[in-house]
Every structure is written in structure tokens, then in C-alpha cells.
DNA sequence: TCTAAAATCGGAACACGTTCCAGTTTGCCC
DNA sequence: GGGCAAACTGGAACGTGTTCCGATTTTAGA
């Protein structure tokens, strides 16, 4: 444990290590953004991040871990950016749809990157459980916050259940779009229909 | 076109070709059932099906195509088996939950096979669109039939929308289970909650 | 039955994820 | 500053999906 704070959930190590980790994730995002999942080749990432292949594997034990970690970082950024934006819309359904569509549009503006990250997410097995869980929680909390803005009613179990279902649909829609089975418009439709069904009150 | 019926959607070719195709899919299922996605190795499939590697690729242009085609065959079997079983349950929600849980249980009884097929399904890109679409239609029609048993009301657009959302949740749940993030019980729960939310009338 | 085209075979070859290793550098403690 | 353990480097090596090719077999048509 190199940090003085032994309770920290994430121990990022020395400054040099943090820097390497950042360079690796930056290279990952850059390559993914440019060429998608297939372009994120471990040798290429290592070269672009200026580390040896073995070092890359020391930081991230597989390509999937690497991409899911990148996803996590991006998602945290998105969530923070969204956190202090006012949420327009009167009804719950309207607000949720607005936020989801905005987020989806953001992802669709960088299709290759989205493809790479989504694919990795879908392919991740139990060994990536921690990172995946993190992302799932982030999404659910993002949705419940939109559903029950500050000051309003308590977040109920049903709210959480609904948020999870919406998350599932969003994921399916995203996969459909990423794999070229649905258009962007269809993806938006799919989410909108689900939200309206789930939040009709 | 080797068939006299030029309108046939599927042209399966000569008897020898049908036989090879069947042997390949049988080998795929056997290997998947025994060792999951990773065990379905193209050389192993070719050997077990007693065809050359090049021939395997002539029939199925990639491992993903191969597995999705296997999924399609299995799913058709399941759907036919389900078709003439009486659907117990009074309310729509009950019937849907019963059927989905039964199907899910069936898949969970062969975890490795389910893992292999689900992974392939999630990873499939646009080049497998046809097969994927086929499977999606099968699932949706299965669900709407359960929702609106023969003789009852017409199947509405809303029914179809609901069926699609349920399908999305089912897929997400399945992926969660397959990748070891959810237990079998949680998977059942997840589906039940979604169905109850969507079919509360 | 004969022949040309298509299909199949056996196997080499290539790409990329992953592992491994010997040598070098870095960071830390005395 | 010296010594030691951990981290890093460069690169070889291996497994599996995929491609390719020359030789052989099967199929279909005249």
C-alpha cells in the first residue's frame, strides 16, 4: 500500500504510475475513437502510450479490462458534466427521455469510440465485475436523480427497479446501434417507447 | 439456385451440403455445450465435423456467424417445442413470466452452451444482421403469442412494443448471468420485475 | 461416359491477444 | 552512496481466428 490513506478504495500508486495509467487510457481512447474495437491493438496502445507491452499488461490484465476501464473514466466524466446541468422537462418521462437522448447523441457523435467501449462492456466476464458494477451504479444513480430531482420525493424501490429496466433497454438499444442493426433514429425511438411505457403516470 | 422452388428463402443445397452443414452445427453445439465460447475453436469444429478448415469457412464466414447460426437452430427448436404447449396462468404478466422463466431455466441447464451462444449474439455485427433479425422476430412473436393467446384480442402495437422491451431486459439479464455478474435467481428476479412493471393492468 | 466447374482437402501462413524472460532502470531503506 | 526489490523494457514465442493455395474429389451437364 503506497498511499498513507489505507482506506482509499482506489490506490493509484506513485505519480509516475498515475501518469503511465493516464497515458495508456489516453492512447486507448484515441485509438478507439479513430478505428473502433479492432483498432485498439495492445501493441499499438503500448507504443502510443510509450510503455512496453508487458507493462501495459501489468496495468490492465486484458484488452477487455483496458477498454472497460476507459469506459469507466469516460462515463465518470459524462456523469460529472451532467450533474450540474439543469434538467429540463415537467414530467418524469420527459426528463428521462431528454437526458438519455442527450447522452446517446453524445455517444453517437463518436461512433467508433462508442462501438469499442460498448463491445468491451458486453464481452466482459466476471473478472471485470468491479469495473462493470461501478458503471452500472453510475447509470442507475444518474437515472434516479433525473427521475427524482433534488428536494422532490424520496427515491423508492420501484424507482430503482424502473431505472434498471431503462438501463437494460438502453444497453440493448446501444448494442443494436453499435452493431449496425439499428439506425440512430431507431435507437432513440426504442428508448423513448420504453420510458413512456414504464413512466406512464 | 439448386432448388426447384426459386422462392424458397433458404436454399440449403444438395443433400451432401445439408449434411455437412448439419454436422458442423452439431459439432458446434457439442463443443459449446462442453466448454463454452472458448472451446468452440474453428479447427476443433472442423475436425469434429469431419470437414476441412476451408470448408468450414465456406459454410460459415466467421466463428460468430457459426455460433449465431447454431443459436438460430436451437431457438427454432425451442420455439416449436413451446408452440403447442398450453400456457398456464390467468393474467398476462403471469403467463409471460412463466414462459420466460421456463425458457431461462432451460438455458441455464446448459450454461456453457448458453454462454457461447449469448456471447456470439452480443458480439455479432451488421454482417450477421439477417440471422440476428430472425432470432429477434422469433422472440418477439413468441412473447406476443403468450401475451395474447389464440382467440383473444388482437395484438396491438403497444403489445409489440412491450414485447420488445421485455426482450431487451431478457437479453441484458442473460448477459449478466452469462458473464457471471448475476446469479440465476437474480436473473429471474430481473425479468419478473420488468414484466410486472410493464404489464400492470 | 466424359469433361469442365465447383467443392473439398490438407496444410502453410499471417494477425493479434497473451505470456514469458533476461537484462536494465527506478525507488526505497540503511 | 550501496544494495535490494519492484517495475520497466525489448522482444521472442505461443494459441487461435482467418486467409490462401495447389492438389484432389464430387457434381452436373452434354
Coordinates of C-alpha atoms (C1' of nucleotides) in Angstrom, one line a residue:
Chain A
X1 CA 0.0 0.0 0.0
X2 CA 1.9 3.0 -1.2
X3 CA -0.7 5.6 0.0
X4 CA -0.9 6.9 3.5
X5 CA -4.7 6.5 3.4
X6 CA -5.2 2.8 3.7
X7 CA -8.9 3.2 3.4
X8 CA -8.9 4.6 -0.1
X9 CA -10.9 2.4 -2.5
X10 CA -8.5 3.2 -5.3
X11 CA -4.9 3.2 -4.8
X12 CA -3.4 4.8 -7.8
X13 CA 0.3 4.5 -6.7
X14 CA 3.0 6.9 -7.4
X15 CA 2.8 9.9 -9.7
X16 CA 4.8 8.1 -12.3
X17 CA 2.3 5.2 -12.2
X18 CA -0.7 7.5 -12.4
X19 CA 0.9 9.2 -15.3
X20 CA 1.5 5.9 -17.1
X21 CA -2.0 4.8 -16.4
X22 CA -3.3 8.0 -17.8
X23 CA -1.1 7.8 -20.9
X24 CA -2.4 4.3 -21.5
X25 CA -6.0 5.2 -21.2
X26 CA -5.5 8.3 -23.4
X27 CA -3.9 6.1 -26.1
X28 CA -6.8 3.6 -25.8
X29 CA -9.4 6.3 -26.2
X30 CA -7.5 7.8 -29.2
X31 CA -7.2 4.5 -31.0
X32 CA -10.7 3.5 -30.2
X33 CA -12.1 6.9 -31.4
X34 CA -10.2 6.5 -34.6
X35 CA -10.7 2.9 -35.5
X36 CA -13.1 1.2 -33.0
X37 CA -12.6 -2.0 -31.2
X38 CA -10.4 -3.7 -33.7
X39 CA -8.0 -0.7 -33.8
X40 CA -7.4 -0.9 -30.1
X41 CA -4.5 -3.3 -30.5
X42 CA -2.4 -4.0 -27.5
X43 CA 0.9 -3.4 -29.3
X44 CA -0.4 -0.1 -30.7
X45 CA -1.7 1.0 -27.3
X46 CA 1.7 0.2 -25.8
X47 CA 3.6 2.0 -28.5
X48 CA 1.4 5.1 -28.4
X49 CA 1.4 5.3 -24.6
X50 CA 5.2 4.8 -24.7
X51 CA 5.3 1.7 -22.5
X52 CA 6.4 -1.8 -23.1
X53 CA 3.8 -4.4 -23.9
X54 CA 4.5 -6.2 -20.7
X55 CA 3.9 -3.0 -18.7
X56 CA 0.6 -2.5 -20.4
X57 CA -0.5 -5.9 -19.2
X58 CA 0.8 -5.1 -15.8
X59 CA -1.6 -2.2 -15.6
X60 CA -4.5 -3.9 -17.4
X61 CA -4.7 -7.7 -17.5
X62 CA -6.6 -7.8 -20.8
X63 CA -7.9 -5.8 -23.7
X64 CA -11.3 -6.0 -22.1
X65 CA -10.1 -4.7 -18.8
X66 CA -8.4 -1.9 -20.6
X67 CA -11.5 -0.9 -22.6
X68 CA -13.9 -1.2 -19.6
X69 CA -11.5 1.0 -17.5
X70 CA -11.6 3.5 -20.3
X71 CA -15.3 3.4 -20.4
X72 CA -15.5 3.9 -16.7
X73 CA -13.3 7.0 -16.9
X74 CA -15.4 8.4 -19.8
X75 CA -18.6 7.7 -18.1
X76 CA -17.5 9.4 -14.9
X77 CA -16.7 12.4 -16.9
X78 CA -20.1 12.4 -18.6
X79 CA -21.8 11.9 -15.3
X80 CA -20.0 14.8 -13.7
X81 CA -20.7 17.1 -16.7
X82 CA -24.4 16.2 -16.4
X83 CA -24.6 16.6 -12.7
X84 CA -24.9 20.3 -12.5
X85 CA -26.8 20.9 -15.6
X86 CA -30.4 21.9 -15.1
X87 CA -32.8 19.1 -16.1
X88 CA -35.5 20.5 -18.3
X89 CA -38.9 18.8 -18.6
X90 CA -42.0 18.7 -16.5
X91 CA -42.9 15.1 -16.3
X92 CA -40.6 12.4 -15.2
X93 CA -40.8 10.6 -18.5
X94 CA -39.8 13.8 -20.3
X95 CA -36.8 14.4 -18.2
X96 CA -35.5 10.9 -18.5
X97 CA -36.0 10.9 -22.3
X98 CA -34.2 14.2 -22.6
X99 CA -31.2 13.1 -20.6
X100 CA -31.0 9.7 -22.3
X101 CA -31.3 11.1 -25.7
X102 CA -28.7 13.7 -25.0
X103 CA -26.3 11.1 -23.7
X104 CA -27.0 8.8 -26.6
X105 CA -26.4 11.7 -29.0
X106 CA -23.1 12.4 -27.3
X107 CA -22.0 8.8 -27.8
X108 CA -23.2 8.7 -31.4
X109 CA -21.0 11.7 -32.1
X110 CA -18.1 9.4 -31.7
X111 CA -19.3 6.2 -33.1
X112 CA -16.1 4.3 -33.3
X113 CA -15.3 5.0 -29.6
X114 CA -18.8 4.0 -28.6
X115 CA -18.5 0.8 -30.6
X116 CA -15.3 -0.1 -28.9
X117 CA -16.4 0.6 -25.4
X118 CA -19.8 -1.0 -25.8
X119 CA -18.4 -4.1 -27.3
X120 CA -15.9 -4.5 -24.4
X121 CA -18.7 -3.9 -21.9
X122 CA -20.8 -6.6 -23.4
X123 CA -18.0 -9.1 -23.6
X124 CA -16.7 -8.5 -20.1
X125 CA -16.8 -11.6 -17.9
X126 CA -16.8 -11.9 -14.1
X127 CA -13.1 -10.9 -13.9
X128 CA -14.2 -7.4 -14.7
X129 CA -17.1 -7.4 -12.3
X130 CA -15.8 -4.5 -10.2
X131 CA -15.5 -2.1 -13.1
X132 CA -18.8 -3.2 -14.6
X133 CA -20.6 -2.8 -11.4
X134 CA -19.2 0.7 -11.0
X135 CA -20.6 1.7 -14.4
X136 CA -23.9 0.1 -13.7
X137 CA -24.3 2.0 -10.4
X138 CA -23.3 5.3 -12.1
X139 CA -26.0 4.8 -14.7
X140 CA -28.7 3.8 -12.2
X141 CA -28.0 6.7 -9.9
X142 CA -27.9 9.1 -12.9
X143 CA -31.3 7.9 -13.9
X144 CA -32.9 8.0 -10.4
X145 CA -31.5 11.5 -10.0
X146 CA -33.2 12.6 -13.1
X147 CA -36.4 10.9 -12.1
X148 CA -36.5 12.5 -8.6
X149 CA -34.8 15.8 -8.8
X150 CA -33.3 17.2 -5.6
X151 CA -35.9 18.2 -3.0
X152 CA -38.7 16.1 -4.5
X153 CA -40.0 12.8 -3.2
X154 CA -37.8 10.0 -1.9
X155 CA -36.4 7.6 -4.3
X156 CA -38.4 4.4 -3.9
X157 CA -37.5 0.8 -4.7
X158 CA -39.8 1.0 -7.7
X159 CA -37.9 4.0 -9.0
X160 CA -34.7 1.9 -8.8
X161 CA -36.4 -1.0 -10.5
X162 CA -37.6 1.2 -13.3
X163 CA -34.2 2.8 -13.6
X164 CA -32.6 -0.6 -14.0
X165 CA -35.1 -1.7 -16.7
X166 CA -34.5 1.5 -18.5
X167 CA -30.8 0.9 -18.3
X168 CA -31.3 -2.6 -19.8
X169 CA -33.2 -1.2 -22.7
X170 CA -30.6 1.5 -23.2
X171 CA -27.9 -1.1 -23.3
X172 CA -29.8 -3.3 -25.8
X173 CA -30.5 -0.3 -27.9
X174 CA -26.9 0.8 -27.9
X175 CA -25.8 -2.7 -28.9
X176 CA -28.2 -2.7 -31.7
X177 CA -26.9 0.6 -32.9
X178 CA -23.2 -0.2 -32.4
X179 CA -23.5 -3.5 -34.3
X180 CA -25.2 -1.7 -37.1
X181 CA -28.6 -3.3 -36.7
X182 CA -30.5 -0.1 -35.7
X183 CA -30.2 3.4 -37.0
X184 CA -29.7 6.3 -34.6
X185 CA -33.3 7.3 -35.0
X186 CA -34.5 3.8 -34.2
X187 CA -32.3 3.8 -31.1
X188 CA -33.9 6.9 -29.8
X189 CA -37.3 5.6 -30.6
X190 CA -36.6 2.3 -28.8
X191 CA -35.6 4.2 -25.6
X192 CA -38.5 6.6 -25.8
X193 CA -41.0 3.9 -26.1
X194 CA -39.6 2.0 -23.2
X195 CA -39.5 5.1 -21.0
X196 CA -43.1 6.0 -21.8
X197 CA -44.3 2.5 -21.0
X198 CA -42.5 2.5 -17.7
X199 CA -43.3 6.0 -16.6
X200 CA -46.9 6.5 -17.6
X201 CA -48.4 8.3 -14.6
Chain B
X1 CA -30.2 -21.8 -57.3
X2 CA -30.2 -25.5 -56.9
X3 CA -33.7 -25.8 -55.6
X4 CA -36.7 -26.0 -58.0
X5 CA -38.5 -23.6 -55.8
X6 CA -36.9 -20.3 -56.5
X7 CA -39.0 -18.6 -53.9
X8 CA -37.6 -20.5 -51.0
X9 CA -35.9 -18.2 -48.5
X10 CA -33.3 -20.7 -47.6
X11 CA -31.6 -22.7 -50.2
X12 CA -29.8 -25.4 -48.4
X13 CA -28.2 -27.0 -51.5
X14 CA -27.7 -30.7 -52.1
X15 CA -28.2 -33.4 -49.6
X16 CA -24.5 -33.7 -49.1
X17 CA -24.3 -30.0 -48.3
X18 CA -27.2 -30.1 -45.9
X19 CA -25.5 -33.0 -44.2
X20 CA -22.2 -31.1 -43.9
X21 CA -24.0 -28.1 -42.6
X22 CA -25.8 -30.2 -40.0
X23 CA -22.6 -31.9 -38.9
X24 CA -20.9 -28.6 -38.5
X25 CA -23.7 -27.2 -36.4
X26 CA -23.8 -30.4 -34.3
X27 CA -20.1 -30.2 -33.7
X28 CA -20.5 -26.5 -32.7
X29 CA -23.3 -27.2 -30.2
X30 CA -21.3 -30.2 -28.8
X31 CA -18.2 -28.2 -28.3
X32 CA -20.0 -25.2 -26.9
X33 CA -22.0 -27.3 -24.5
X34 CA -18.9 -28.9 -23.2
X35 CA -16.5 -25.9 -23.0
X36 CA -18.4 -22.7 -23.9
X37 CA -17.3 -19.9 -26.3
X38 CA -13.6 -20.5 -26.0
X39 CA -13.9 -24.2 -26.7
X40 CA -15.6 -23.6 -30.0
X41 CA -12.4 -23.4 -31.9
X42 CA -12.6 -23.4 -35.6
X43 CA -10.0 -26.2 -36.1
X44 CA -11.8 -28.3 -33.5
X45 CA -15.2 -27.8 -35.1
X46 CA -13.8 -28.7 -38.5
X47 CA -12.2 -31.8 -37.1
X48 CA -15.2 -33.0 -35.2
X49 CA -17.5 -32.3 -38.2
X50 CA -15.0 -34.1 -40.4
X51 CA -14.6 -31.2 -42.9
X52 CA -11.5 -29.2 -43.8
X53 CA -11.0 -25.8 -42.2
X54 CA -11.5 -24.1 -45.5
X55 CA -14.8 -25.8 -46.0
X56 CA -16.0 -24.7 -42.6
X57 CA -15.3 -21.1 -43.6
X58 CA -17.1 -21.7 -46.8
X59 CA -20.2 -22.6 -44.9
X60 CA -19.8 -20.0 -42.1
X61 CA -17.7 -17.0 -42.8
X62 CA -16.7 -16.5 -39.2
X63 CA -16.9 -18.0 -35.7
X64 CA -19.6 -15.5 -34.9
X65 CA -21.7 -16.5 -37.9
X66 CA -21.3 -20.1 -36.9
X67 CA -22.4 -19.6 -33.4
X68 CA -25.3 -17.3 -34.3
X69 CA -26.5 -19.9 -36.8
X70 CA -26.3 -22.5 -34.1
X71 CA -28.3 -20.2 -31.9
X72 CA -30.9 -19.8 -34.6
X73 CA -31.3 -23.5 -35.0
X74 CA -31.6 -24.1 -31.2
X75 CA -34.0 -21.2 -30.8
X76 CA -36.3 -22.5 -33.6
X77 CA -36.4 -25.9 -31.8
X78 CA -37.3 -24.2 -28.5
X79 CA -40.0 -22.1 -30.2
X80 CA -41.6 -25.1 -31.9
X81 CA -41.5 -27.1 -28.7
X82 CA -43.2 -24.2 -26.9
X83 CA -45.7 -23.6 -29.6
X84 CA -48.2 -26.3 -28.7
X85 CA -47.7 -26.4 -25.0
X86 CA -50.6 -25.0 -23.1
X87 CA -49.8 -21.7 -21.5
X88 CA -50.8 -21.7 -17.8
X89 CA -51.6 -18.5 -15.9
X90 CA -54.5 -16.2 -15.8
X91 CA -53.1 -12.8 -16.1
X92 CA -50.8 -11.7 -19.0
X93 CA -48.0 -11.0 -16.6
X94 CA -48.2 -14.4 -15.1
X95 CA -48.1 -16.2 -18.4
X96 CA -45.2 -14.2 -19.7
X97 CA -43.2 -14.7 -16.5
X98 CA -43.9 -18.4 -16.6
X99 CA -42.8 -18.8 -20.2
X100 CA -39.7 -16.7 -19.8
X101 CA -38.6 -18.4 -16.6
X102 CA -39.1 -21.8 -18.2
X103 CA -37.0 -20.8 -21.2
X104 CA -34.4 -19.2 -19.0
X105 CA -34.3 -22.3 -16.8
X106 CA -33.8 -24.4 -19.9
X107 CA -30.8 -22.3 -21.0
X108 CA -29.4 -22.4 -17.5
X109 CA -29.4 -26.1 -17.6
X110 CA -26.7 -25.9 -20.2
X111 CA -24.7 -23.0 -19.0
X112 CA -21.7 -23.4 -21.3
X113 CA -23.8 -23.6 -24.4
X114 CA -25.8 -20.6 -23.3
X115 CA -22.7 -18.7 -22.6
X116 CA -21.3 -19.4 -26.1
X117 CA -24.4 -18.5 -27.9
X118 CA -25.2 -15.4 -26.0
X119 CA -21.7 -14.1 -26.3
X120 CA -21.8 -14.6 -30.1
X121 CA -25.2 -12.9 -30.3
X122 CA -23.9 -9.9 -28.4
X123 CA -20.8 -9.6 -30.4
X124 CA -22.4 -10.0 -33.8
X125 CA -22.1 -7.0 -36.1
X126 CA -24.1 -5.9 -39.1
X127 CA -22.8 -8.8 -41.3
X128 CA -24.9 -11.2 -39.2
X129 CA -27.9 -8.9 -39.4
X130 CA -30.1 -11.5 -41.2
X131 CA -29.7 -14.2 -38.6
X132 CA -29.9 -11.8 -35.7
X133 CA -33.1 -10.3 -37.0
X134 CA -34.6 -13.8 -37.4
X135 CA -33.9 -14.6 -33.8
X136 CA -35.3 -11.3 -32.7
X137 CA -38.5 -11.8 -34.6
X138 CA -38.9 -15.3 -33.2
X139 CA -38.5 -14.0 -29.6
X140 CA -41.0 -11.1 -30.2
X141 CA -43.6 -13.3 -31.8
X142 CA -43.2 -15.9 -29.0
X143 CA -43.9 -13.2 -26.4
X144 CA -46.8 -11.6 -28.2
X145 CA -48.4 -15.1 -28.6
X146 CA -48.0 -15.7 -24.9
X147 CA -49.5 -12.2 -24.1
X148 CA -52.4 -12.7 -26.5
X149 CA -53.4 -16.4 -26.7
X150 CA -55.2 -17.6 -29.7
X151 CA -58.8 -16.3 -29.9
X152 CA -58.2 -13.4 -27.6
X153 CA -57.9 -9.8 -28.5
X154 CA -55.9 -8.5 -31.4
X155 CA -52.1 -8.0 -30.9
X156 CA -51.7 -4.2 -30.7
X157 CA -48.7 -2.0 -31.4
X158 CA -48.4 -1.5 -27.7
X159 CA -48.2 -5.2 -27.2
X160 CA -45.4 -5.4 -29.6
X161 CA -43.6 -2.5 -28.0
X162 CA -43.9 -4.2 -24.6
X163 CA -42.7 -7.5 -26.0
X164 CA -39.6 -5.8 -27.4
X165 CA -38.8 -4.1 -24.1
X166 CA -39.2 -7.4 -22.3
X167 CA -36.9 -8.9 -24.9
X168 CA -34.3 -6.3 -24.2
X169 CA -34.4 -6.9 -20.5
X170 CA -34.2 -10.6 -21.0
X171 CA -31.1 -10.1 -23.1
X172 CA -29.5 -7.9 -20.5
X173 CA -30.3 -10.3 -17.8
X174 CA -28.9 -13.2 -19.8
X175 CA -25.7 -11.3 -20.4
X176 CA -25.4 -10.5 -16.8
X177 CA -25.8 -14.2 -15.9
X178 CA -23.6 -15.5 -18.7
X179 CA -20.8 -13.2 -17.7
X180 CA -21.0 -14.2 -14.1
X181 CA -22.3 -10.9 -12.8
X182 CA -25.8 -12.1 -11.8
X183 CA -26.9 -15.3 -10.2
X184 CA -29.6 -17.4 -11.7
X185 CA -32.0 -16.2 -9.0
X186 CA -31.2 -12.5 -9.8
X187 CA -31.7 -13.2 -13.4
X188 CA -35.2 -14.5 -12.8
X189 CA -35.9 -11.6 -10.5
X190 CA -34.8 -9.0 -13.0
X191 CA -37.1 -10.4 -15.6
X192 CA -40.0 -10.7 -13.2
X193 CA -39.7 -7.1 -12.1
X194 CA -39.6 -5.8 -15.6
X195 CA -42.6 -7.8 -16.7
X196 CA -44.7 -6.7 -13.7
X197 CA -43.8 -3.1 -14.4
X198 CA -44.7 -3.3 -18.0
X199 CA -47.9 -5.4 -17.6
X200 CA -49.6 -3.9 -14.6
X201 CA -53.2 -3.8 -15.7
Chain C
dT1 C1' -19.3 -41.9 -70.1
dC2 C1' -16.5 -37.9 -70.5
dT3 C1' -15.4 -33.2 -69.1
dA4 C1' -15.4 -28.8 -67.0
dA5 C1' -16.7 -26.3 -63.0
dA6 C1' -17.4 -26.3 -58.2
dA7 C1' -16.4 -28.1 -53.8
dT8 C1' -13.4 -30.1 -50.7
dC9 C1' -8.9 -31.2 -48.7
dG10 C1' -4.5 -30.6 -46.2
dG11 C1' -1.8 -27.6 -44.6
dA12 C1' 1.1 -23.3 -44.6
dA13 C1' 1.0 -18.6 -43.4
dC14 C1' -0.5 -14.3 -41.1
dA15 C1' -2.5 -11.2 -37.4
dC16 C1' -3.3 -10.1 -32.9
dG17 C1' -4.1 -11.2 -27.8
dT18 C1' -1.4 -13.0 -24.4
dT19 C1' 2.6 -15.0 -21.9
dC20 C1' 7.3 -15.2 -20.7
dC21 C1' 12.1 -14.0 -19.9
dA22 C1' 16.7 -11.8 -19.4
dG23 C1' 18.5 -7.6 -18.8
dT24 C1' 18.0 -2.7 -17.2
dT25 C1' 16.2 1.1 -14.6
dT26 C1' 13.8 3.1 -10.7
dG27 C1' 12.6 3.8 -6.0
dC28 C1' 13.3 3.0 -1.2
dC29 C1' 15.7 1.8 3.0
dC30 C1' 20.0 1.6 5.6
Chain D
dG1 C1' 26.2 6.2 -1.6
dG2 C1' 25.2 1.0 -1.7
dG3 C1' 22.2 -2.6 -2.1
dC4 C1' 17.9 -4.8 -2.9
dA5 C1' 13.2 -5.4 -4.6
dA6 C1' 10.0 -3.9 -7.7
dA7 C1' 8.9 -2.0 -12.1
dC8 C1' 10.0 -1.5 -16.8
dT9 C1' 12.0 -2.7 -21.4
dG10 C1' 12.6 -5.1 -25.8
dG11 C1' 11.5 -8.9 -27.9
dA12 C1' 10.6 -13.8 -28.7
dA13 C1' 7.1 -17.2 -28.5
dC14 C1' 2.6 -19.4 -28.4
dG15 C1' -2.6 -20.1 -29.4
dT16 C1' -6.5 -19.3 -32.1
dG17 C1' -9.3 -16.8 -35.8
dT18 C1' -8.7 -16.1 -40.6
dT19 C1' -6.8 -16.3 -45.3
dC20 C1' -4.8 -18.6 -49.1
dC21 C1' -3.3 -22.1 -52.4
dG22 C1' -2.2 -26.3 -55.1
dA23 C1' -4.0 -30.9 -55.4
dT24 C1' -7.9 -34.0 -55.4
dT25 C1' -12.7 -35.3 -55.4
dT26 C1' -17.5 -34.6 -56.4
dT27 C1' -21.2 -32.9 -59.2
dA28 C1' -23.8 -31.5 -63.1
dG29 C1' -24.5 -31.4 -67.9
dA30 C1' -23.7 -32.9 -72.8

